[in-house]
Amino acid sequence: MRTTITIILVSGMAVVSFSQIFLAENMNAMIVGVIVFLLYCIIGFLLVRYSARESSKEEILKKKVQQRTEQLKQGRDELEEQTLEFQKSRDALQTRAAELESWYQMIIQRELEMRILKKKIRVLQEGKDKSINASDKAR
C-alpha cells in the first residue's frame, strides 16, 4: 500500500516536472527543467525501490512474528497439558501418600496393642507361674 502511494506521488511529480520542460520560456529554463526532471526521476526511483524493500521486509517480519506467535501458542498449550498431567500425578501421589500414612498409623497402632497384649500375657504367665508354684508348695 505504501509503495503504491509512493509510486503515484513520484509519478505525479515526474509528470509535473516533465510538463515544466515544455512550458519553459527560454532554453536555460528548459535545461534546468530537464536536469530537475532527471534528478527527480533518479531520486523517485530510489525512493520507490526503498519503499518496496521496506514493504517486503515488513511482510517478512509479519510472517515471522505470526510463526513465532504460533510456536508460542503451541508451547503454551503443551505446557498447559504438562501442567495438567503434573497435577494429576501430584494428586495421585497425594492420595497414595494418604493411603500409606493410614496404613502406617494402623500398623503403629497394631504394634502398640501387641506390646500391651504381650505385657498382659507376661503378667498373666507370671501370675500363673506364681499360682502353680504356690500350689506346688502347698502340696
PDB file of C-alpha atoms in Angstrom:
ATOM      1  CA  MET A   1       0.000   0.000   0.000  1.00  0.00           C
ATOM      2  CA  ARG A   2       2.726   2.393   0.998  1.00  0.00           C
ATOM      3  CA  THR A   3       4.709   1.505  -2.117  1.00  0.00           C
ATOM      4  CA  THR A   4       1.692   2.157  -4.336  1.00  0.00           C
ATOM      5  CA  ILE A   5       1.142   5.581  -2.806  1.00  0.00           C
ATOM      6  CA  THR A   6       4.838   6.384  -3.244  1.00  0.00           C
ATOM      7  CA  ILE A   7       4.705   5.363  -6.920  1.00  0.00           C
ATOM      8  CA  ILE A   8       1.624   7.521  -7.508  1.00  0.00           C
ATOM      9  CA  LEU A   9       3.192  10.563  -5.836  1.00  0.00           C
ATOM     10  CA  VAL A  10       6.538  10.150  -7.628  1.00  0.00           C
ATOM     11  CA  SER A  11       4.768   9.678 -10.983  1.00  0.00           C
ATOM     12  CA  GLY A  12       2.631  12.748 -10.403  1.00  0.00           C
ATOM     13  CA  MET A  13       5.639  14.885  -9.578  1.00  0.00           C
ATOM     14  CA  ALA A  14       7.507  13.468 -12.615  1.00  0.00           C
ATOM     15  CA  VAL A  15       4.601  14.443 -14.880  1.00  0.00           C
ATOM     16  CA  VAL A  16       4.559  17.969 -13.407  1.00  0.00           C
ATOM     17  CA  SER A  17       8.341  18.257 -13.774  1.00  0.00           C
ATOM     18  CA  PHE A  18       8.184  16.907 -17.353  1.00  0.00           C
ATOM     19  CA  SER A  19       5.446  19.367 -18.311  1.00  0.00           C
ATOM     20  CA  GLN A  20       7.547  22.252 -16.980  1.00  0.00           C
ATOM     21  CA  ILE A  21      10.183  21.404 -19.598  1.00  0.00           C
ATOM     22  CA  PHE A  22       7.739  22.204 -22.406  1.00  0.00           C
ATOM     23  CA  LEU A  23       6.329  25.241 -20.640  1.00  0.00           C
ATOM     24  CA  ALA A  24       9.759  26.825 -20.227  1.00  0.00           C
ATOM     25  CA  GLU A  25      10.076  30.276 -21.791  1.00  0.00           C
ATOM     26  CA  ASN A  26      13.729  30.047 -22.792  1.00  0.00           C
ATOM     27  CA  MET A  27      16.448  27.495 -23.376  1.00  0.00           C
ATOM     28  CA  ASN A  28      18.096  27.967 -19.940  1.00  0.00           C
ATOM     29  CA  ALA A  29      14.790  27.275 -18.161  1.00  0.00           C
ATOM     30  CA  MET A  30      14.315  24.223 -20.374  1.00  0.00           C
ATOM     31  CA  ILE A  31      17.791  22.860 -19.489  1.00  0.00           C
ATOM     32  CA  VAL A  32      17.147  23.454 -15.781  1.00  0.00           C
ATOM     33  CA  GLY A  33      13.762  21.720 -16.176  1.00  0.00           C
ATOM     34  CA  VAL A  34      15.402  18.691 -17.830  1.00  0.00           C
ATOM     35  CA  ILE A  35      18.036  18.487 -15.070  1.00  0.00           C
ATOM     36  CA  VAL A  36      15.346  18.774 -12.364  1.00  0.00           C
ATOM     37  CA  PHE A  37      13.240  16.144 -14.163  1.00  0.00           C
ATOM     38  CA  LEU A  38      16.175  13.708 -14.408  1.00  0.00           C
ATOM     39  CA  LEU A  39      17.184  14.261 -10.779  1.00  0.00           C
ATOM     40  CA  TYR A  40      13.601  13.815  -9.694  1.00  0.00           C
ATOM     41  CA  CYS A  41      13.318  10.588 -11.724  1.00  0.00           C
ATOM     42  CA  ILE A  42      16.513   9.201 -10.156  1.00  0.00           C
ATOM     43  CA  ILE A  43      15.528  10.204  -6.632  1.00  0.00           C
ATOM     44  CA  GLY A  44      11.964   8.954  -7.224  1.00  0.00           C
ATOM     45  CA  PHE A  45      13.264   5.609  -8.475  1.00  0.00           C
ATOM     46  CA  LEU A  46      15.466   5.237  -5.395  1.00  0.00           C
ATOM     47  CA  LEU A  47      12.556   6.210  -3.146  1.00  0.00           C
ATOM     48  CA  VAL A  48      10.215   3.674  -4.764  1.00  0.00           C
ATOM     49  CA  ARG A  49      12.868   0.940  -4.562  1.00  0.00           C
ATOM     50  CA  TYR A  50      13.498   1.736  -0.878  1.00  0.00           C
ATOM     51  CA  SER A  51       9.768   1.736  -0.161  1.00  0.00           C
ATOM     52  CA  ALA A  52       9.349  -1.627  -1.921  1.00  0.00           C
ATOM     53  CA  ARG A  53      12.218  -3.152   0.074  1.00  0.00           C
ATOM     54  CA  GLU A  54      10.805  -1.851   3.335  1.00  0.00           C
ATOM     55  CA  SER A  55       7.372  -3.255   2.486  1.00  0.00           C
ATOM     56  CA  SER A  56       8.970  -6.589   1.652  1.00  0.00           C
ATOM     57  CA  LYS A  57      10.898  -6.604   4.928  1.00  0.00           C
ATOM     58  CA  GLU A  58       7.734  -5.670   6.790  1.00  0.00           C
ATOM     59  CA  GLU A  59       5.841  -8.589   5.229  1.00  0.00           C
ATOM     60  CA  ILE A  60       8.670 -10.974   6.077  1.00  0.00           C
ATOM     61  CA  LEU A  61       8.700  -9.710   9.662  1.00  0.00           C
ATOM     62  CA  LYS A  62       4.922 -10.080   9.911  1.00  0.00           C
ATOM     63  CA  LYS A  63       5.199 -13.691   8.749  1.00  0.00           C
ATOM     64  CA  LYS A  64       7.999 -14.381  11.223  1.00  0.00           C
ATOM     65  CA  VAL A  65       6.012 -12.785  14.039  1.00  0.00           C
ATOM     66  CA  GLN A  66       3.000 -14.887  13.077  1.00  0.00           C
ATOM     67  CA  GLN A  67       5.097 -18.062  13.021  1.00  0.00           C
ATOM     68  CA  ARG A  68       6.670 -17.226  16.362  1.00  0.00           C
ATOM     69  CA  THR A  69       3.257 -16.458  17.820  1.00  0.00           C
ATOM     70  CA  GLU A  70       2.024 -19.860  16.663  1.00  0.00           C
ATOM     71  CA  GLN A  71       5.092 -21.534  18.158  1.00  0.00           C
ATOM     72  CA  LEU A  72       4.489 -19.745  21.443  1.00  0.00           C
ATOM     73  CA  LYS A  73       0.819 -20.778  21.431  1.00  0.00           C
ATOM     74  CA  GLN A  74       1.819 -24.392  20.796  1.00  0.00           C
ATOM     75  CA  GLY A  75       4.409 -24.174  23.562  1.00  0.00           C
ATOM     76  CA  ARG A  76       1.817 -22.707  25.916  1.00  0.00           C
ATOM     77  CA  ASP A  77      -0.656 -25.463  25.041  1.00  0.00           C
ATOM     78  CA  GLU A  78       1.991 -28.138  25.615  1.00  0.00           C
ATOM     79  CA  LEU A  79       2.938 -26.530  28.906  1.00  0.00           C
ATOM     80  CA  GLU A  80      -0.707 -26.462  29.984  1.00  0.00           C
ATOM     81  CA  GLU A  81      -1.001 -30.164  29.103  1.00  0.00           C
ATOM     82  CA  GLN A  82       2.133 -30.956  31.087  1.00  0.00           C
ATOM     83  CA  THR A  83       0.800 -28.892  33.980  1.00  0.00           C
ATOM     84  CA  LEU A  84      -2.461 -30.860  33.964  1.00  0.00           C
ATOM     85  CA  GLU A  85      -0.544 -34.144  33.836  1.00  0.00           C
ATOM     86  CA  PHE A  86       1.670 -32.955  36.673  1.00  0.00           C
ATOM     87  CA  GLN A  87      -1.364 -32.006  38.747  1.00  0.00           C
ATOM     88  CA  LYS A  88      -2.954 -35.408  38.094  1.00  0.00           C
ATOM     89  CA  SER A  89       0.274 -37.152  39.065  1.00  0.00           C
ATOM     90  CA  ARG A  90       0.598 -34.991  42.166  1.00  0.00           C
ATOM     91  CA  ASP A  91      -2.999 -35.749  43.164  1.00  0.00           C
ATOM     92  CA  ALA A  92      -2.402 -39.471  42.642  1.00  0.00           C
ATOM     93  CA  LEU A  93       0.775 -39.298  44.731  1.00  0.00           C
ATOM     94  CA  GLN A  94      -1.010 -37.389  47.479  1.00  0.00           C
ATOM     95  CA  THR A  95      -3.774 -39.992  47.507  1.00  0.00           C
ATOM     96  CA  ARG A  96      -1.215 -42.793  47.666  1.00  0.00           C
ATOM     97  CA  ALA A  97       0.710 -40.975  50.400  1.00  0.00           C
ATOM     98  CA  ALA A  98      -2.505 -40.602  52.410  1.00  0.00           C
ATOM     99  CA  GLU A  99      -3.198 -44.331  51.983  1.00  0.00           C
ATOM    100  CA  LEU A 100       0.322 -45.204  53.096  1.00  0.00           C
ATOM    101  CA  GLU A 101       0.029 -42.859  56.067  1.00  0.00           C
ATOM    102  CA  SER A 102      -3.210 -44.537  57.157  1.00  0.00           C
ATOM    103  CA  TRP A 103      -1.554 -47.970  56.787  1.00  0.00           C
ATOM    104  CA  TYR A 104       1.418 -46.729  58.759  1.00  0.00           C
ATOM    105  CA  GLN A 105      -0.827 -45.438  61.544  1.00  0.00           C
ATOM    106  CA  MET A 106      -2.752 -48.707  61.558  1.00  0.00           C
ATOM    107  CA  ILE A 107       0.477 -50.728  61.801  1.00  0.00           C
ATOM    108  CA  ILE A 108       1.784 -48.494  64.597  1.00  0.00           C
ATOM    109  CA  GLN A 109      -1.500 -48.901  66.452  1.00  0.00           C
ATOM    110  CA  ARG A 110      -1.348 -52.684  65.976  1.00  0.00           C
ATOM    111  CA  GLU A 111       2.239 -52.799  67.256  1.00  0.00           C
ATOM    112  CA  LEU A 112       1.293 -50.763  70.313  1.00  0.00           C
ATOM    113  CA  GLU A 113      -1.609 -53.099  71.003  1.00  0.00           C
ATOM    114  CA  MET A 114       0.722 -56.085  70.517  1.00  0.00           C
ATOM    115  CA  ARG A 115       3.098 -54.680  73.150  1.00  0.00           C
ATOM    116  CA  ILE A 116       0.245 -54.177  75.557  1.00  0.00           C
ATOM    117  CA  LEU A 117      -1.026 -57.700  74.922  1.00  0.00           C
ATOM    118  CA  LYS A 118       2.480 -59.156  75.335  1.00  0.00           C
ATOM    119  CA  LYS A 119       2.808 -57.373  78.665  1.00  0.00           C
ATOM    120  CA  LYS A 120      -0.563 -58.729  79.743  1.00  0.00           C
ATOM    121  CA  ILE A 121       0.447 -62.218  78.624  1.00  0.00           C
ATOM    122  CA  ARG A 122       3.695 -61.913  80.580  1.00  0.00           C
ATOM    123  CA  VAL A 123       1.839 -60.693  83.629  1.00  0.00           C
ATOM    124  CA  LEU A 124      -0.701 -63.495  83.305  1.00  0.00           C
ATOM    125  CA  GLN A 125       2.050 -66.074  82.783  1.00  0.00           C
ATOM    126  CA  GLU A 126       3.923 -64.753  85.806  1.00  0.00           C
ATOM    127  CA  GLY A 127       0.682 -64.863  87.786  1.00  0.00           C
ATOM    128  CA  LYS A 128       0.023 -68.416  86.580  1.00  0.00           C
ATOM    129  CA  ASP A 129       3.582 -69.455  87.353  1.00  0.00           C
ATOM    130  CA  LYS A 130       3.243 -67.995  90.846  1.00  0.00           C
ATOM    131  CA  SER A 131      -0.053 -69.738  91.384  1.00  0.00           C
ATOM    132  CA  ILE A 132       1.412 -73.013  90.078  1.00  0.00           C
ATOM    133  CA  ASN A 133       4.457 -72.579  92.315  1.00  0.00           C
ATOM    134  CA  ALA A 134       2.226 -71.714  95.257  1.00  0.00           C
ATOM    135  CA  SER A 135       0.044 -74.774  94.649  1.00  0.00           C
ATOM    136  CA  ASP A 136       3.166 -76.953  94.286  1.00  0.00           C
ATOM    137  CA  LYS A 137       4.495 -75.643  97.571  1.00  0.00           C
ATOM    138  CA  ALA A 138       1.176 -76.197  99.188  1.00  0.00           C
ATOM    139  CA  ARG A 139       1.188 -79.884  98.267  1.00  0.00           C
TER     140      ARG A 139
END
